[in-house]
mmCIF file of C-alpha atoms in Angstrom:
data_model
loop_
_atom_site.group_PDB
_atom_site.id
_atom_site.type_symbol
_atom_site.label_atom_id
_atom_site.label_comp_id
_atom_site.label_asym_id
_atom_site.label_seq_id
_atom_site.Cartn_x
_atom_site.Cartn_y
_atom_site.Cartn_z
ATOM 1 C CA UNK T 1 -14.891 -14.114 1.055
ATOM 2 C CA UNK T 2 -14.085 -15.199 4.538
ATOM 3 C CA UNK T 3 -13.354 -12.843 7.564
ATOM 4 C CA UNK T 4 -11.199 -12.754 9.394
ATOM 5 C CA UNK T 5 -12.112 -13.399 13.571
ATOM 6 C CA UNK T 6 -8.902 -13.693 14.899
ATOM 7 C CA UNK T 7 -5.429 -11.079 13.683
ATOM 8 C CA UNK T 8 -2.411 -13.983 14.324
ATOM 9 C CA UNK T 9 0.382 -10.510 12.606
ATOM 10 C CA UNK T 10 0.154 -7.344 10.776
ATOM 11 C CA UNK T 11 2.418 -6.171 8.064
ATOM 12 C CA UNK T 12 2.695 -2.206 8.126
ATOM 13 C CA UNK T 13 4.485 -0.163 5.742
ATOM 14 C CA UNK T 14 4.350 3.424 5.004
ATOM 15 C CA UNK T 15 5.509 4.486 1.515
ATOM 16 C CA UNK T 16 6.806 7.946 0.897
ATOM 17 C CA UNK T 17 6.823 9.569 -3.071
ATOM 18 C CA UNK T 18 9.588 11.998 -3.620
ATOM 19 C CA UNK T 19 11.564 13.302 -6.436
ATOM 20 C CA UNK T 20 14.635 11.238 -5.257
ATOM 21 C CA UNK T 21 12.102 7.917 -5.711
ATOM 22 C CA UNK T 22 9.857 6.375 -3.217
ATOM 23 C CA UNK T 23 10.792 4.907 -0.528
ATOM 24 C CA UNK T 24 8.518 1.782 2.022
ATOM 25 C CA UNK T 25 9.468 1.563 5.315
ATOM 26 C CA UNK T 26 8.282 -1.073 7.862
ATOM 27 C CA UNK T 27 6.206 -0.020 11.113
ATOM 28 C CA UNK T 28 9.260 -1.905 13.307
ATOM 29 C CA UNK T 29 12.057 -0.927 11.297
ATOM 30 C CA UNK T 30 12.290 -4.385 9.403
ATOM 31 C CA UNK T 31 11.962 -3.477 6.031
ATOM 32 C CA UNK T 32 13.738 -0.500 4.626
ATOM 33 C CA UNK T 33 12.947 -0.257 0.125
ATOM 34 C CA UNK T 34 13.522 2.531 -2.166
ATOM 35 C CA UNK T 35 11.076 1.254 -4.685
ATOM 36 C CA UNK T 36 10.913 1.920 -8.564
ATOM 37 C CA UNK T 37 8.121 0.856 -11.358
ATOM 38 C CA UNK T 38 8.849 -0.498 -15.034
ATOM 39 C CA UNK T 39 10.373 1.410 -17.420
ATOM 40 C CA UNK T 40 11.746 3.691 -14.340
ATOM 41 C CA UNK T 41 15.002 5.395 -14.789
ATOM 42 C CA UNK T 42 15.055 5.256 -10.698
ATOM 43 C CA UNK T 43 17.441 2.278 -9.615
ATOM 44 C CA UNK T 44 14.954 -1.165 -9.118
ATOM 45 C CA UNK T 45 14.064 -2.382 -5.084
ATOM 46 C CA UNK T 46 17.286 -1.855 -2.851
ATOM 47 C CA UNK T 47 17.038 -3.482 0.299
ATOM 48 C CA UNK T 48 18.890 -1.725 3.371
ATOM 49 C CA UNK T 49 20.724 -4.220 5.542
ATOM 50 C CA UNK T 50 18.285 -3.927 8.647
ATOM 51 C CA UNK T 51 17.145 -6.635 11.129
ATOM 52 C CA UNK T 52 14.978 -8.501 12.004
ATOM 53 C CA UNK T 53 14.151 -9.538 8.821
ATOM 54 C CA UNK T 54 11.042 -8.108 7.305
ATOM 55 C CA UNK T 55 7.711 -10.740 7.266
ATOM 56 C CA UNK T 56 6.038 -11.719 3.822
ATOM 57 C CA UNK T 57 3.364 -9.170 4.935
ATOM 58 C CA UNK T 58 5.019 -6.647 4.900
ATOM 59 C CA UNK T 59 7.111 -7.260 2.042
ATOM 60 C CA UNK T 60 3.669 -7.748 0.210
ATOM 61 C CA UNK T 61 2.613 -4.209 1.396
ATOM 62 C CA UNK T 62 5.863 -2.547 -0.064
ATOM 63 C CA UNK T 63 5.308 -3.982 -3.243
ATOM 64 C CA UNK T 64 1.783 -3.291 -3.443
ATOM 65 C CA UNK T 65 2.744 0.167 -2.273
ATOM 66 C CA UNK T 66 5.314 0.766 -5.179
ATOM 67 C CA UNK T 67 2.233 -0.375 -7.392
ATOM 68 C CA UNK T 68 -0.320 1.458 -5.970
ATOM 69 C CA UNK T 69 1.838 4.198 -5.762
ATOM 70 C CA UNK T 70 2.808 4.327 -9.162
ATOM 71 C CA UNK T 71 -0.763 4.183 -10.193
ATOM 72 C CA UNK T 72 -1.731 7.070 -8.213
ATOM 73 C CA UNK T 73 0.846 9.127 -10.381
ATOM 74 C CA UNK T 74 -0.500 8.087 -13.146
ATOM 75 C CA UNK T 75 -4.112 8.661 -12.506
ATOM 76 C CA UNK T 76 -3.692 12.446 -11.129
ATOM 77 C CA UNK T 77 -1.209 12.786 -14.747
ATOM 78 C CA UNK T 78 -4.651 11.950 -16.585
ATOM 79 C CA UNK T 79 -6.815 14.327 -14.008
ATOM 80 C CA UNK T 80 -4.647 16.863 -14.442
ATOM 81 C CA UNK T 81 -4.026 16.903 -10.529
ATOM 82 C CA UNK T 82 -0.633 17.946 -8.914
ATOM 83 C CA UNK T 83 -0.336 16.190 -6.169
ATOM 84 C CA UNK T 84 1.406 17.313 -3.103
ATOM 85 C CA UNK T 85 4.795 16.613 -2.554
ATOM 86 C CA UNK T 86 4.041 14.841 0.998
ATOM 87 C CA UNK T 87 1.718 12.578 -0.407
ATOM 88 C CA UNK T 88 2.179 8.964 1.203
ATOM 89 C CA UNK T 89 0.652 5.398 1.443
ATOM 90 C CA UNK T 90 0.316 3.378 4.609
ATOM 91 C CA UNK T 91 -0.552 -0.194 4.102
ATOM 92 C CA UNK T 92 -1.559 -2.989 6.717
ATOM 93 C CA UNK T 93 -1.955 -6.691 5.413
ATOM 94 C CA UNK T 94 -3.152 -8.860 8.665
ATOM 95 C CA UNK T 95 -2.408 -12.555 8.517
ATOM 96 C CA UNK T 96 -5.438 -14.017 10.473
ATOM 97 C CA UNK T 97 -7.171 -17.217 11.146
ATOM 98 C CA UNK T 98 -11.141 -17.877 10.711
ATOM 99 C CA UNK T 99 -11.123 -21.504 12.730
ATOM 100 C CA UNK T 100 -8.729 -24.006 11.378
ATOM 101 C CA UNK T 101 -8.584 -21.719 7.772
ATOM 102 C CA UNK T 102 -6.256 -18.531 7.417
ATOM 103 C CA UNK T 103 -6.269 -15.313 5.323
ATOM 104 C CA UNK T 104 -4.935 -12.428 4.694
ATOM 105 C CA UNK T 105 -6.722 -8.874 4.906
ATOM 106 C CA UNK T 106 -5.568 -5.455 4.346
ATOM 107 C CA UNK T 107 -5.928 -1.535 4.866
ATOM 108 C CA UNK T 108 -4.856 1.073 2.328
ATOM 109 C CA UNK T 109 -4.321 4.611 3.504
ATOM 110 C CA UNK T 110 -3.609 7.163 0.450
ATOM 111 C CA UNK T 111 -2.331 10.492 2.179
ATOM 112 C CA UNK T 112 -3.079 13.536 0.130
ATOM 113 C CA UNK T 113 -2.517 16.657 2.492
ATOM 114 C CA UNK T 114 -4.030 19.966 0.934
ATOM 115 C CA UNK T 115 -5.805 17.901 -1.716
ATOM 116 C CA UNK T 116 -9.799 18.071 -1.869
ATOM 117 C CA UNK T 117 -11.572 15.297 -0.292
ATOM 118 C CA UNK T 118 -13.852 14.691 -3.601
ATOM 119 C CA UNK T 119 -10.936 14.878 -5.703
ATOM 120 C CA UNK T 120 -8.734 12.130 -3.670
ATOM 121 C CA UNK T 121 -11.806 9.970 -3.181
ATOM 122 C CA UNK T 122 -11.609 9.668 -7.269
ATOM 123 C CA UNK T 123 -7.579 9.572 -7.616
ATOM 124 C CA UNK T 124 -7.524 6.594 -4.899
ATOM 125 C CA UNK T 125 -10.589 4.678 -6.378
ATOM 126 C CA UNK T 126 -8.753 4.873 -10.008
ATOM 127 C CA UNK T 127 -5.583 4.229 -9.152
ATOM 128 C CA UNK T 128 -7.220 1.327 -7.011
ATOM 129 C CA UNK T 129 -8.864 -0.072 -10.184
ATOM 130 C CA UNK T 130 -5.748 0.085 -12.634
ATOM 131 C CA UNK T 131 -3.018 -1.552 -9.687
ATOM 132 C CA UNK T 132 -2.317 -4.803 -10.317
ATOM 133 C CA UNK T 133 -2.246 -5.666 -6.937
ATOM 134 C CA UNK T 134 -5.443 -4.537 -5.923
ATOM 135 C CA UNK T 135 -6.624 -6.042 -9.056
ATOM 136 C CA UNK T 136 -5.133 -9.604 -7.844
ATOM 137 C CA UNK T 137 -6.228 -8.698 -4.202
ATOM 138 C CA UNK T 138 -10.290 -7.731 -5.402
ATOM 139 C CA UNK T 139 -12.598 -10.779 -4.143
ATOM 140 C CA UNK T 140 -9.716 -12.533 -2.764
ATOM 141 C CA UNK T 141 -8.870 -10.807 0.262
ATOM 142 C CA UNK T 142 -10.810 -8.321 2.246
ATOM 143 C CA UNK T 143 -9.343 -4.882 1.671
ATOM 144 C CA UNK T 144 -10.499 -1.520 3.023
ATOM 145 C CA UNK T 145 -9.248 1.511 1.133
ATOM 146 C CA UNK T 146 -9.264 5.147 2.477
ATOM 147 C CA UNK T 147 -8.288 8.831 2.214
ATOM 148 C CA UNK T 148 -6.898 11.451 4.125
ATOM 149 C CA UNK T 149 -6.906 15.014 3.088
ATOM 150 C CA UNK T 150 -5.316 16.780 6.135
#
Protein backbone atom coordinates (compact mmCIF):
# COMPACT_ATOMS: atom_id res chain seq x y z
CA UNK A 1 0.00 0.00 0.00
CA UNK A 2 1.30 3.30 -1.18
CA UNK A 3 1.42 6.60 0.91
CA UNK A 4 0.46 9.20 0.36
CA UNK A 5 3.38 12.39 0.17
CA UNK A 6 1.44 14.98 -1.10
CA UNK A 7 -2.80 15.82 0.21
CA UNK A 8 -4.13 17.40 -3.49
CA UNK A 9 -8.30 17.59 -1.16
CA UNK A 10 -9.92 16.27 1.85
CA UNK A 11 -13.43 15.06 2.14
CA UNK A 12 -14.81 15.75 5.81
CA UNK A 13 -18.03 14.72 7.09
CA UNK A 14 -19.34 14.46 10.50
CA UNK A 15 -22.27 12.05 11.02
CA UNK A 16 -24.67 12.53 13.85
CA UNK A 17 -27.04 9.25 15.26
CA UNK A 18 -30.32 10.33 16.65
CA UNK A 19 -33.67 8.91 17.15
CA UNK A 20 -35.05 11.09 14.25
CA UNK A 21 -32.17 9.11 11.91
CA UNK A 22 -28.67 10.10 11.25
CA UNK A 23 -27.74 12.71 9.65
CA UNK A 24 -23.72 13.52 7.51
CA UNK A 25 -22.88 16.83 7.10
CA UNK A 26 -19.91 18.20 5.07
CA UNK A 27 -16.97 20.25 6.83
CA UNK A 28 -17.91 23.34 4.13
CA UNK A 29 -21.47 22.97 4.09
CA UNK A 30 -21.52 20.97 0.69
CA UNK A 31 -23.11 17.96 1.54
CA UNK A 32 -26.14 17.91 3.74
CA UNK A 33 -27.67 13.61 4.09
CA UNK A 34 -30.07 12.21 6.47
CA UNK A 35 -28.84 8.71 5.97
CA UNK A 36 -30.74 5.30 6.53
CA UNK A 37 -29.42 1.43 6.34
CA UNK A 38 -31.35 -1.64 4.71
CA UNK A 39 -34.31 -2.81 5.94
CA UNK A 40 -34.68 0.82 7.75
CA UNK A 41 -38.10 2.12 8.30
CA UNK A 42 -36.18 5.73 8.28
CA UNK A 43 -36.75 7.40 4.73
CA UNK A 44 -33.43 6.27 2.29
CA UNK A 45 -30.42 9.26 1.55
CA UNK A 46 -32.20 12.76 1.08
CA UNK A 47 -30.02 15.22 -0.28
CA UNK A 48 -30.63 18.99 0.88
CA UNK A 49 -30.39 21.43 -2.00
CA UNK A 50 -26.99 23.09 -0.84
CA UNK A 51 -24.06 24.41 -2.96
CA UNK A 52 -21.29 23.96 -3.99
CA UNK A 53 -21.80 20.65 -4.81
CA UNK A 54 -20.36 18.08 -2.50
CA UNK A 55 -16.83 16.19 -3.91
CA UNK A 56 -16.77 12.27 -4.41
CA UNK A 57 -14.79 12.36 -1.10
CA UNK A 58 -16.94 13.40 0.75
CA UNK A 59 -19.84 11.76 -0.59
CA UNK A 60 -17.70 8.51 0.00
CA UNK A 61 -17.32 9.53 3.73
CA UNK A 62 -21.20 9.93 4.20
CA UNK A 63 -21.81 6.69 2.92
CA UNK A 64 -19.19 5.00 4.71
CA UNK A 65 -20.47 6.90 7.71
CA UNK A 66 -24.15 5.59 7.35
CA UNK A 67 -22.30 2.09 7.20
CA UNK A 68 -20.06 2.41 9.80
CA UNK A 69 -22.57 3.92 11.70
CA UNK A 70 -25.01 1.39 11.41
CA UNK A 71 -22.49 -1.17 12.39
CA UNK A 72 -21.62 0.50 15.50
CA UNK A 73 -25.40 0.03 16.54
CA UNK A 74 -25.27 -3.16 15.91
CA UNK A 75 -22.15 -4.16 17.63
CA UNK A 76 -22.98 -2.28 21.12
CA UNK A 77 -26.84 -4.30 20.53
CA UNK A 78 -24.61 -7.59 20.79
CA UNK A 79 -22.31 -6.00 23.82
CA UNK A 80 -25.07 -5.08 25.51
CA UNK A 81 -23.75 -1.34 25.47
CA UNK A 82 -26.11 1.76 25.41
CA UNK A 83 -24.54 4.09 23.74
CA UNK A 84 -24.87 7.73 24.33
CA UNK A 85 -27.22 9.67 22.59
CA UNK A 86 -24.39 12.23 21.27
CA UNK A 87 -22.45 9.65 19.84
CA UNK A 88 -20.99 10.82 16.32
CA UNK A 89 -18.54 9.89 13.45
CA UNK A 90 -16.17 12.27 11.75
CA UNK A 91 -14.62 10.98 8.63
CA UNK A 92 -11.71 12.47 6.40
CA UNK A 93 -10.89 10.67 2.98
CA UNK A 94 -7.72 12.72 1.42
CA UNK A 95 -7.30 12.46 -2.32
CA UNK A 96 -3.43 12.62 -2.67
CA UNK A 97 -0.72 12.02 -5.11
CA UNK A 98 2.57 9.74 -4.47
CA UNK A 99 4.59 11.07 -7.84
CA UNK A 100 2.71 10.66 -11.02
CA UNK A 101 0.21 7.83 -9.02
CA UNK A 102 -2.84 8.98 -6.77
CA UNK A 103 -4.78 7.54 -3.78
CA UNK A 104 -7.05 7.96 -1.51
CA UNK A 105 -6.53 7.78 2.44
CA UNK A 106 -8.77 8.24 5.28
CA UNK A 107 -9.40 9.03 9.12
CA UNK A 108 -12.26 7.61 11.16
CA UNK A 109 -13.21 9.34 14.38
CA UNK A 110 -16.00 7.29 16.46
CA UNK A 111 -17.24 9.82 19.25
CA UNK A 112 -18.50 8.06 22.31
CA UNK A 113 -18.79 10.79 25.15
CA UNK A 114 -19.25 9.14 28.72
CA UNK A 115 -18.41 5.74 27.26
CA UNK A 116 -15.22 3.81 28.71
CA UNK A 117 -12.18 4.04 26.71
CA UNK A 118 -11.67 0.01 26.76
CA UNK A 119 -15.13 -0.49 25.93
CA UNK A 120 -15.18 1.95 22.69
CA UNK A 121 -11.76 0.71 21.65
CA UNK A 122 -13.76 -2.84 21.17
CA UNK A 123 -17.24 -1.32 19.77
CA UNK A 124 -15.11 0.72 17.02
CA UNK A 125 -12.69 -2.22 16.15
CA UNK A 126 -15.99 -4.56 15.63
CA UNK A 127 -18.02 -2.44 14.02
CA UNK A 128 -14.78 -1.66 11.87
CA UNK A 129 -14.50 -5.39 10.98
CA UNK A 130 -18.29 -6.11 10.05
CA UNK A 131 -18.67 -2.47 7.71
CA UNK A 132 -18.58 -3.12 4.39
CA UNK A 133 -16.78 -0.22 3.66
CA UNK A 134 -13.99 -0.64 5.79
CA UNK A 135 -14.04 -4.12 4.65
CA UNK A 136 -13.64 -2.83 0.83
CA UNK A 137 -11.29 0.00 2.16
CA UNK A 138 -8.77 -2.79 4.35
CA UNK A 139 -5.35 -3.11 2.25
CA UNK A 140 -6.57 -0.81 -0.30
CA UNK A 141 -6.36 2.46 1.16
CA UNK A 142 -4.56 3.64 4.20
CA UNK A 143 -7.07 4.24 6.96
CA UNK A 144 -6.48 5.33 10.56
CA UNK A 145 -9.32 4.61 12.96
CA UNK A 146 -9.75 6.25 16.45
CA UNK A 147 -11.79 6.93 19.61
CA UNK A 148 -12.82 9.57 21.70
CA UNK A 149 -14.37 9.11 25.04
CA UNK A 150 -14.78 12.74 26.29
Amino acid sequence: MSKIEKVLMTGKTHTTVSAAGNTSRGHNGSLDITLSSPGSAKPAHVFAAIQPHPTAEQLFAGAWSACYTAAVGLVANDMNVVLPSDLSVDIEVDLGQTGPAYFLQARLTLRVPGLAHDIATTLAHTADQICPYSKATRGNIDVALNVLTA
